[in-house]
Every structure is written in structure tokens, then in C-alpha cells.
Tab-separated table of C-alpha atoms in Angstrom:
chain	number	residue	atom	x	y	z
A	1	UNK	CA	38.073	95.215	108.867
A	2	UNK	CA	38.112	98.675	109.673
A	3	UNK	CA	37.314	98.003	113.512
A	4	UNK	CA	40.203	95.739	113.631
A	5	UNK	CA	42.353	98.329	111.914
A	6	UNK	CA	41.310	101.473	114.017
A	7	UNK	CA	42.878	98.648	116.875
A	8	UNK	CA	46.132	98.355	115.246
A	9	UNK	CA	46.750	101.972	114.697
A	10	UNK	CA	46.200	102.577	118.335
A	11	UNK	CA	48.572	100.136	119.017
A	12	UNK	CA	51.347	101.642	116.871
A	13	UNK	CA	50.308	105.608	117.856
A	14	UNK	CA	51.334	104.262	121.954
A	15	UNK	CA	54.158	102.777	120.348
A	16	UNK	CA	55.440	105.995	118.833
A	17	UNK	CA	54.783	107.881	121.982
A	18	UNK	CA	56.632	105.415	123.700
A	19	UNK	CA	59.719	105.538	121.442
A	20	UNK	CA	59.117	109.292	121.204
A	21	UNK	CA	59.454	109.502	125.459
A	22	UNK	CA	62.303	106.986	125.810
A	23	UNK	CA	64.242	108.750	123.015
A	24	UNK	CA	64.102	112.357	124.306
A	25	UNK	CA	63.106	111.615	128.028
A	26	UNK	CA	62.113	114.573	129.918
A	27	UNK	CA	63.986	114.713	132.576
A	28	UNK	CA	62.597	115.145	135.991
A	29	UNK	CA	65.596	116.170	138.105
A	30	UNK	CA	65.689	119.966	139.457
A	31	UNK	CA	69.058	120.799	138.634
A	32	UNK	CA	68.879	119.203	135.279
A	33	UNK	CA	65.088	120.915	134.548
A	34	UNK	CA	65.317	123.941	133.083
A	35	UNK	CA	68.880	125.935	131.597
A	36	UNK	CA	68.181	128.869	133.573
A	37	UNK	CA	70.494	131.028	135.705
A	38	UNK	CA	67.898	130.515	138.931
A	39	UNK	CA	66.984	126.914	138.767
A	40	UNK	CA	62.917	127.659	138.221
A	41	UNK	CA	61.560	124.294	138.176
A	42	UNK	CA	58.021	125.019	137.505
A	43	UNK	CA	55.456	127.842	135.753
A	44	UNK	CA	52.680	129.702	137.088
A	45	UNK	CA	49.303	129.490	134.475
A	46	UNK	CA	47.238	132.333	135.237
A	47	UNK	CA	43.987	131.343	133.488
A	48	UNK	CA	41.091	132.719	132.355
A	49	UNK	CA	40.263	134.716	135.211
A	50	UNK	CA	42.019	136.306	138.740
A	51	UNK	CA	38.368	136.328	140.065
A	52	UNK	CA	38.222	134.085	143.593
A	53	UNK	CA	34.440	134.119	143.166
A	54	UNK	CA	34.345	133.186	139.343
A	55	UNK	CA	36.671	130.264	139.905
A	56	UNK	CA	33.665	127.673	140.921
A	57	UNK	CA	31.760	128.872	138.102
A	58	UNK	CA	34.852	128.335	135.630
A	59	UNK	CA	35.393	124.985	137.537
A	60	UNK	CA	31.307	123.667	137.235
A	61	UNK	CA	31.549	125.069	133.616
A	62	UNK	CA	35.087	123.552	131.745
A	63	UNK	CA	33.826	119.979	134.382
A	64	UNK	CA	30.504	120.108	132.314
A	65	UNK	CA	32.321	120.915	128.838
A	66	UNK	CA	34.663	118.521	129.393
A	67	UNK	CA	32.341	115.501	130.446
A	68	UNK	CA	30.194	115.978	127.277
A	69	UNK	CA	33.482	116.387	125.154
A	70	UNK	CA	34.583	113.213	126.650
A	71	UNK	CA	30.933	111.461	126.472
A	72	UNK	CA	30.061	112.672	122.915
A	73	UNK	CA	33.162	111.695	121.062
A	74	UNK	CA	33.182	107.921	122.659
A	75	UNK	CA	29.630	107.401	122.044
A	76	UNK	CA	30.845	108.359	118.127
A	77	UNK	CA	33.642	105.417	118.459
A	78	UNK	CA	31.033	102.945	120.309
A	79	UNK	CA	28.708	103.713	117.438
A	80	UNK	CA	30.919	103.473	114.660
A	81	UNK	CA	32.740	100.112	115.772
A	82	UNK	CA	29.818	98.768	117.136
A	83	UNK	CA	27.536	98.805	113.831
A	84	UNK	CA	28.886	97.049	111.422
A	85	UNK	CA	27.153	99.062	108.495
A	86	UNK	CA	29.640	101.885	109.973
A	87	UNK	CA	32.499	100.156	108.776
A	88	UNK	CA	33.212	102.603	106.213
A	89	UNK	CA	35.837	104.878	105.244
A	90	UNK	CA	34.336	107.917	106.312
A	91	UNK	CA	33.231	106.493	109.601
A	92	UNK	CA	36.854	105.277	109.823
A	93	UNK	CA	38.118	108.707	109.888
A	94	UNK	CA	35.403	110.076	112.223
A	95	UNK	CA	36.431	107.644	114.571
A	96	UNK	CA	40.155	108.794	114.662
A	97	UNK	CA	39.139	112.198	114.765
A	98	UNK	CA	36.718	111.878	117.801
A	99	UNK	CA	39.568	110.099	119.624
A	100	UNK	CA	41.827	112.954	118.768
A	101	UNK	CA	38.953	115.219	119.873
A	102	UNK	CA	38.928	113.096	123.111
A	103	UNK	CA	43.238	113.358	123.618
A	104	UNK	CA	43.227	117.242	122.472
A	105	UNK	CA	40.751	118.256	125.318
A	106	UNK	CA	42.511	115.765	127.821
A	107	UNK	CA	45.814	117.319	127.452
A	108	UNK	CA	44.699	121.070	128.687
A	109	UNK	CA	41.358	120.683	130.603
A	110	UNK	CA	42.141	118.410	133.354
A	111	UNK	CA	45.110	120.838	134.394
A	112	UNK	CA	42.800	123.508	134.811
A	113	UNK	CA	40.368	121.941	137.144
A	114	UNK	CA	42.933	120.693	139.459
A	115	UNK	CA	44.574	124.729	139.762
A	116	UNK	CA	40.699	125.759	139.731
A	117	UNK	CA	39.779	123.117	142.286
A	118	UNK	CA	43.053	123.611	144.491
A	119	UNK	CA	43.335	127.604	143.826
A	120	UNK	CA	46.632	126.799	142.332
A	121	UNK	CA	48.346	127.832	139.475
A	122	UNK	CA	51.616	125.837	139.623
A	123	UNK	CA	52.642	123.153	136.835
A	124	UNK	CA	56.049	121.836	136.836
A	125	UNK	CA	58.525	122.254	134.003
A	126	UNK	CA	58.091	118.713	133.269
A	127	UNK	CA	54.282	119.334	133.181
A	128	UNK	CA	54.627	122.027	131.061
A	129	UNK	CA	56.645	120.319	128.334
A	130	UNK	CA	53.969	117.283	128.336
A	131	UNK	CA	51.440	118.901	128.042
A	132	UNK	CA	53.104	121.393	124.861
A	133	UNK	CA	53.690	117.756	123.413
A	134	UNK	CA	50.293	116.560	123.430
A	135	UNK	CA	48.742	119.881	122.771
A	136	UNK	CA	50.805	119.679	119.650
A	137	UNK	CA	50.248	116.347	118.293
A	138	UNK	CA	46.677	116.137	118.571
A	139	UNK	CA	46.202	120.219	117.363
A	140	UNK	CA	48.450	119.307	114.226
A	141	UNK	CA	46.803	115.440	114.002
A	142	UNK	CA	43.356	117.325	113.849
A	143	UNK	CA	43.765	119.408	111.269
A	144	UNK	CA	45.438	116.394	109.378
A	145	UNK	CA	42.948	114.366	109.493
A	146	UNK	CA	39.910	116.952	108.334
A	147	UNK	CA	42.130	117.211	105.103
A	148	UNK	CA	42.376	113.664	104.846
A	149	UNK	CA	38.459	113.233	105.511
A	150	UNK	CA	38.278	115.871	102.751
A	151	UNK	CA	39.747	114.018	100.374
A	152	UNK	CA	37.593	110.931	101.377
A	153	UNK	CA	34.700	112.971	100.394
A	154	UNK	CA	36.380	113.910	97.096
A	155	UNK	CA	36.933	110.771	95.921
A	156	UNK	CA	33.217	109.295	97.224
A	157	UNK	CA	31.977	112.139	94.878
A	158	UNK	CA	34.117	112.327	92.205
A	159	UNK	CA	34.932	108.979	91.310
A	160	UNK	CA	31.903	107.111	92.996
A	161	UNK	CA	32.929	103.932	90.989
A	162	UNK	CA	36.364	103.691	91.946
A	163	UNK	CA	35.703	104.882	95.761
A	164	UNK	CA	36.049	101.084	97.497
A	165	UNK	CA	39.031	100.879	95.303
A	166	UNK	CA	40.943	103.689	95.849
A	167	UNK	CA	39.986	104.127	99.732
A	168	UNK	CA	40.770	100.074	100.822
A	169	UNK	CA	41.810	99.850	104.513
A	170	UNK	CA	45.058	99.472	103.583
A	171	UNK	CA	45.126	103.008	102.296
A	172	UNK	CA	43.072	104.357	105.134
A	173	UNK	CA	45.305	103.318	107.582
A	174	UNK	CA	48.202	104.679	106.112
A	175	UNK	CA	46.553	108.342	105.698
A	176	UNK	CA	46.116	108.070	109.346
A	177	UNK	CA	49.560	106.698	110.399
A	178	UNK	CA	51.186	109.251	107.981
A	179	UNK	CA	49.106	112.045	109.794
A	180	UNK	CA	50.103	110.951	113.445
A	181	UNK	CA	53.559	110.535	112.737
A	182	UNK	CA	53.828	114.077	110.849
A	183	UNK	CA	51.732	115.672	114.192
A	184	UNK	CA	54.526	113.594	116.287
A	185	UNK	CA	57.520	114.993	114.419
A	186	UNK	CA	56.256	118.583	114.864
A	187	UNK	CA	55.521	118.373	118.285
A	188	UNK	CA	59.229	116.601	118.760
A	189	UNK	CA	60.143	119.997	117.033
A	190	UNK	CA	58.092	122.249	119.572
A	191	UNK	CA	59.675	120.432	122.287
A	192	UNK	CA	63.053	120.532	121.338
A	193	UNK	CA	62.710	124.566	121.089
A	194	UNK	CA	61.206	125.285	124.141
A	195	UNK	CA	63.437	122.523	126.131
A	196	UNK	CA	66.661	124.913	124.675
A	197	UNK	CA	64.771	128.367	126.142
A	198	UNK	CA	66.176	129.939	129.142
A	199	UNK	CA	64.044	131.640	132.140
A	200	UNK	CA	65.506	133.850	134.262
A	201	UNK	CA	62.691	134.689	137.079
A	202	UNK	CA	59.492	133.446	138.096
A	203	UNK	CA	57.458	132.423	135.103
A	204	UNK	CA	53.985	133.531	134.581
A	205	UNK	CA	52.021	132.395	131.559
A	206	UNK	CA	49.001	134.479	131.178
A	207	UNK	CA	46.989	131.025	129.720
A	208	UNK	CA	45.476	128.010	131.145
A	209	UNK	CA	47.959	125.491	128.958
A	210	UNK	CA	51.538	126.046	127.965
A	211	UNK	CA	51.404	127.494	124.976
A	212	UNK	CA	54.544	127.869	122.676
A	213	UNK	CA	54.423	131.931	121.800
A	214	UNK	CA	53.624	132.014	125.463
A	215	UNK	CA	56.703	131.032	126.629
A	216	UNK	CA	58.621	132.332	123.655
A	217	UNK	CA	57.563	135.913	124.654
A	218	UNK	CA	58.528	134.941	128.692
A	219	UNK	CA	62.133	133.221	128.065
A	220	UNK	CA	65.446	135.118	128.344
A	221	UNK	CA	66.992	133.717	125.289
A	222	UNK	CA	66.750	134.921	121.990
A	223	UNK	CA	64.056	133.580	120.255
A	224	UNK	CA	64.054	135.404	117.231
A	225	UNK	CA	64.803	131.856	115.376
A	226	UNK	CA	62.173	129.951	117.536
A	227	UNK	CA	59.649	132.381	116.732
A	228	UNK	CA	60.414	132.512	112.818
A	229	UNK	CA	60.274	128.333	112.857
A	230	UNK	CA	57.241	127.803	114.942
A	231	UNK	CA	55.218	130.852	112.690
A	232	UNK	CA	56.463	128.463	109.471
A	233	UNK	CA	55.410	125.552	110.816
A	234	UNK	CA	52.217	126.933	111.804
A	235	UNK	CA	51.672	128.065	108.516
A	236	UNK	CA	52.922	124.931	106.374
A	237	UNK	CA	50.526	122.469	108.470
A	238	UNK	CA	47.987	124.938	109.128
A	239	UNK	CA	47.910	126.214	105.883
A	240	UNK	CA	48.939	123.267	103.504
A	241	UNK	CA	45.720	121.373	104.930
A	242	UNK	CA	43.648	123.920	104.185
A	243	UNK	CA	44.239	124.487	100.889
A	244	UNK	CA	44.064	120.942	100.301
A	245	UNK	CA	40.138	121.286	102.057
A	246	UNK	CA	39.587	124.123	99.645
A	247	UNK	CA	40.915	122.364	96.813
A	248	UNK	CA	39.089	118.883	97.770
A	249	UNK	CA	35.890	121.163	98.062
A	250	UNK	CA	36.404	123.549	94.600
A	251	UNK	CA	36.017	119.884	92.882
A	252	UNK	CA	33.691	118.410	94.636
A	253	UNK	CA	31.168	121.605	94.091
A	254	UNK	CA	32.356	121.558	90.675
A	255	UNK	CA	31.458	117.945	90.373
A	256	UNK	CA	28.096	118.578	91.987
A	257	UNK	CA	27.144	121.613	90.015
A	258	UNK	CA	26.875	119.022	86.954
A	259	UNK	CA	24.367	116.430	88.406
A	260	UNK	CA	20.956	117.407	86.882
A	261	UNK	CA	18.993	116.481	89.387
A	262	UNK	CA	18.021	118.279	92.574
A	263	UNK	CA	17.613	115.106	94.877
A	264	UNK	CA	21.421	114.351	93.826
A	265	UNK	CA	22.063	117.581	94.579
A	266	UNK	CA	21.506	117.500	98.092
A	267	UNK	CA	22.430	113.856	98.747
A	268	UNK	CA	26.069	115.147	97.609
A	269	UNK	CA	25.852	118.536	99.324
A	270	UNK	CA	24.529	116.216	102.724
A	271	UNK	CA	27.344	113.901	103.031
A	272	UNK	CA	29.798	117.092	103.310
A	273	UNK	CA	27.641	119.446	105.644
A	274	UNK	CA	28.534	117.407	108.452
A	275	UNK	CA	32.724	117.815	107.945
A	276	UNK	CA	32.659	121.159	106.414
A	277	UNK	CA	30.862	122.597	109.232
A	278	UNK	CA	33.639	121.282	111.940
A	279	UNK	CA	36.305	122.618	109.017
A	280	UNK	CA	34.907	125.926	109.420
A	281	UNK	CA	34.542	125.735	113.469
A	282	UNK	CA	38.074	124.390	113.906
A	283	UNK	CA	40.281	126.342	111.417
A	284	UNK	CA	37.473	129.962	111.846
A	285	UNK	CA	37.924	129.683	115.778
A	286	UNK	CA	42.101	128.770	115.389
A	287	UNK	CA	42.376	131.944	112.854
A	288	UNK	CA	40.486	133.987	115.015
A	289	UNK	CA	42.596	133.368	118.078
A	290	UNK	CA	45.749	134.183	116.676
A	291	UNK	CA	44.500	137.365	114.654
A	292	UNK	CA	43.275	138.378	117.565
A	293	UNK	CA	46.737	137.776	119.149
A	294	UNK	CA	48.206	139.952	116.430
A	295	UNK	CA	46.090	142.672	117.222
A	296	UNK	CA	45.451	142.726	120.621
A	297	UNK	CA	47.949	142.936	123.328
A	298	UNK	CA	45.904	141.425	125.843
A	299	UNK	CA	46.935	137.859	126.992
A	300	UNK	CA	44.153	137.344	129.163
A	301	UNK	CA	41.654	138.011	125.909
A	302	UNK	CA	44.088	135.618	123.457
A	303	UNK	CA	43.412	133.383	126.296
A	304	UNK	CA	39.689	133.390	126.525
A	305	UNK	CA	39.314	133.397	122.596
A	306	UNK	CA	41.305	130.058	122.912
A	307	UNK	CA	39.121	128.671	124.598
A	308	UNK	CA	37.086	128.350	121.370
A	309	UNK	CA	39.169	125.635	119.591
A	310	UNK	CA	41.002	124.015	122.247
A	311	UNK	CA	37.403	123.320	124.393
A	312	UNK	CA	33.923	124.334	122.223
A	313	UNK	CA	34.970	122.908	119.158
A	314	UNK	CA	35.849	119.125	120.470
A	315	UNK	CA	32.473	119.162	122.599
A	316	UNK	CA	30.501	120.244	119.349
A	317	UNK	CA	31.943	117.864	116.831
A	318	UNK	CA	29.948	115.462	118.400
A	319	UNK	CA	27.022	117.167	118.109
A	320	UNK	CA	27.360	118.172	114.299
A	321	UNK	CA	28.190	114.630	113.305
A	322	UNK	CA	25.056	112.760	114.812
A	323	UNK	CA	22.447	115.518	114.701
A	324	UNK	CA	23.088	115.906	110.846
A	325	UNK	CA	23.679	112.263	110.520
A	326	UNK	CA	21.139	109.691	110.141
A	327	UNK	CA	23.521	106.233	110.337
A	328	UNK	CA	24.823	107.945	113.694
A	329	UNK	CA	21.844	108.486	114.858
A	330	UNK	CA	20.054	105.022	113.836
A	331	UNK	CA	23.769	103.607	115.087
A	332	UNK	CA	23.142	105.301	118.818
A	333	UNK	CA	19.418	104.188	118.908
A	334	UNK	CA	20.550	100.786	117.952
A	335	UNK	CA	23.056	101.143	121.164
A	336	UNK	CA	20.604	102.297	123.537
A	337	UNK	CA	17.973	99.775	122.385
A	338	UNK	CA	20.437	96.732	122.917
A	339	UNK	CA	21.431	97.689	126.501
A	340	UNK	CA	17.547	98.491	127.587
């Protein structure tokens, strides 16, 4: 039920994305690219790293990252809609976040290897705008979706009884949609902001992606406006998910604290080591980037540190799932059994 239902939401997420595209095209004609008094059709993204020598290290090491990013979070997927004893809630959600995982390190990695592999630094305005887009939706879908996995793990704890009632796949599905199509508003949102900005020279951005603030700080406009909605938004679906972690978690040790036994204990504490140690990765590294923004005013640093959530964290999510996970890991066996 759930494999078939993961299907269908895939389905309607390339459907919104379509409707999304085909309602505010982006527009690939020069004149019509950027409202700008000198026409500049494209940005420059500086990268990590001005280094000639440093840039086939950078190259072999984001290549590697990015193939065991890739590798990791589809062998989750295979497992999970491959063994049918998977076909649970929580594996549900696991699923959609390892394909998010998959989509957020897509939209930014890639980019970099071809400007590291063809010592450019070039990306159209058009490229630019897609990729702020995607790097949107699946930052904002991500953080979504570990409060909804939260929750899962509320209920599975809290009301053990009730659990296959309350989570059907009816309901699952609809946490998910509801998640994508909030992440798809926003980044409508971040689009529509930065499509209004005006640049009046060459543009530099001292990242590797397009980043919002980036080109906030670079534009000629005034983006006093800009900046005050996209710090809001920030804060209501950075910050509204994690209370709702915090408060998902306050029960659920609550709830634990008043089993007697020691063996229960653990068997609770176990099933949420897993997600709350990719909470802490994703919204610790995310925090940390854009405190350190505040308080540095090196680019090139806010840059690096970025690197954390936008790269490490997707290839380790993986990692923390099946090592700490014993129906992953009997789930991948089973795999790699079958096909020897």
C-alpha cells in the first residue's frame, strides 16, 4: 500500500512542478532576462576556493560526496519498497526524505563540478533562478518532513494502540503532499523576489549555488522588504518545525520516563536515535551557517560552512539510518543476497 502510494505522490510532486513552470515560466530570452539597466544575462559563482591547484581536489572530493549521497539514499528507497515488512509508516517517511536528500544535493552539486571541471564559474540567469527553486523546495520539504516523522514517532509511542489508526496511508500521504506543496509555495515566493531584483554590473556571488541573501546583498534595488520577508519565512518554516520536533520529543521523553522497565526504555529511546540524530545534523549545521553569517563578514567562510547542510548532511543520513537500524540493514542484506 505504501509502495504504491510513495508512486502516486511522485506522480502528483512532477505534476506540481509542472504547473508550477508553465504558470510562472522562466523566461529564457536575453532582453527579457533580467530588469537591469546593462542586460547581465548570467552570474559568476565563485566557490569554495580561487585555488587553480585545489580545484581537482574539490572536484575528486564533492564527485565522491555526491556519488555516495546519491548511492546511499536510493539503496534506502530500494530497501524500503522492496521489503515488504518495510511497508510502514516510518519507513514511508524515510523514503520521501531520502528522495528529498537525493533532489536537495542534485540541485547544487552537479553545477559545481561542471565550473570545477571546465574552470568556469558562469551560470545563466535562468540557471540561477532554477536552481534557487529547487534549492528551496527540497531545503523547506526537508525540514517538513523531519517534523512530520517526529510526530510519527509521537504517536508510535504515545498512543501505541491507536498508531495503525491514526497513521493509515491515507493520512501519510497527505502529511507528505501538504509538506511539498507548502516547500513549493515558498520557493514560488523566493522566486518571485529575486525575479523583481535589479543588477546593475557584473554579478559575483561569493558561493557555489545561488543563494537568496546572496543576491539580495549584490542587487541594485532596494531590498529592505525582500530581506525582512525571506528572514520571516526562514524563521516561520525553520522555526515552526522545530518547535513542533521539540514538542513531539518533550512528550515522547515524558511518555518514556514512565515505562518501568529498562528494556522498554531503550526500545523507545532506539526507534528515535536514528531521526533525532539527522534533526540535530540538519537544523545544528543550518543554524550554524547562518550565525556564522551574522557574525562573520566573510562570504567565502559562510560558504564553506554551507557546505555542511547542503552536502555532509544528505550523504550521512544514509549512514545514520541503516547503521543504527536493524530492518535496514536485514532489508539491504536481503537485497544483496537476492541479486548474488
Amino acid at each position: 500500500m505504501y509502495e504504491h502510494l510513495s508512486g502516486c505522490l511522485y506522480i502528483c510532486f512532477a505534476y506540481l512542478t509542472l504547473f508550477f513552470f508553465k504558470r510562472y515560466p522562466i523566461n529564457m530570452e536575453p532582453q527579457n532576462l533580467t530588469r537591469n539597466l546593462t542586460g547581465v544575462s548570467e552570474f559568476l559563482l565563485l566557490g569554495l576556493s580561487d585555488d587553480p591547484d585545489l580545484q581537482p581536489l574539490l572536484f575528486g572530493l564533492f564527485l565522491s560526496m555526491y556519488l555516495v549521497t546519491v548511492l546511499g539514499n536510493l539503496l534506502i528507497i530500494l530497501a524500503v519498497s522492496s521489503d515488504f515488512h518495510l511497508h510502514t509508516p516510518m519507513y514511508f517517511f524515510l523514503s520521501n526524505l531520502s528522495l528529498t536528500d537525493v533532489n536537495f544535493s542534485t540541485t547544487t552539486i552537479p553545477k559545481m563540478l561542471v565550473n570545477l571541471q571546465t574552470h568556469s564559474k558562469s551560470i545563466t540567469y535562468a540557471g540561477c533562478l532554477t536552481q534557487l527553486i529547487f534549492f528551496s523546495l527540497f531545503a523547506f520539504l526537508e525540514s517538513l518532513l523531519l517534523t512530520v516523522m517526529a510526530y510519527d514517532r509521537l504517536v508510535a509511542i504515545c498512543h501505541p494502540l491507536h498508531y495503525l489508526v491514526i497513521m493509515n496511508p491515507r493520512f501519510c500521504g497527505l502529511l507528505v503532499l501538504v509538506s511539498f506543496s507548502i516547500s513549493l509555495l515558498t520557493s514560488l515566493l523566493h522566486y518571485l523576489m529575486v525575479s523583481q531584483l535589479t543588477f546593475c554590473a557584473t554579478v559575483e556571488v561569493p558561493h557555489f549555488f545561488c543563494d537568496p541573501p546572496q543576491l539580495f546583498t549584490l542587487s541594485c534595488s532596494d531590498t529592505f522588504i525582500n530581506n525582512i520577508l525571506i528572514y520571516l519565512i526562514g524563521a516561520i518554516l525553520g522555526g515552526v518545525p522545530l518547535s513542533g520536533i521539540l514538542y513531539s520529543y518533550t512528550r515522547i521523553i515524558s511518555s518514556i520516563l514512565r515505562v518501568s522497565s529498562s528494556g522498554g526504555k531503550y526500545k523507545a529511546f532506539s526507534t528515535c536515535g536514528s531521526h533525532l540524530s539527522v534533526v540535530c545534523l540538519f537544523y545544528g549545521t543550518g543554524l550554524g551557517v547562518y550565525l556564522s553569517s551574522a557574525v562573520s563578514s566573510s562570504h567565502r567562510k559562510s560558504a564553506v560552512a554551507s557546505v555542511m547542510y547542503t552536502v555532509v548532511t544528505p550523504m550521512l543520513n544514509p549512514f545514520i539510518y541503516s547503521l543504527r537500524n536493524k530492518d535496514i540493514k536485514s532489508a539491504l542484506w536481503r537485497i544483496i543476497i537476492r541479486r548474488t
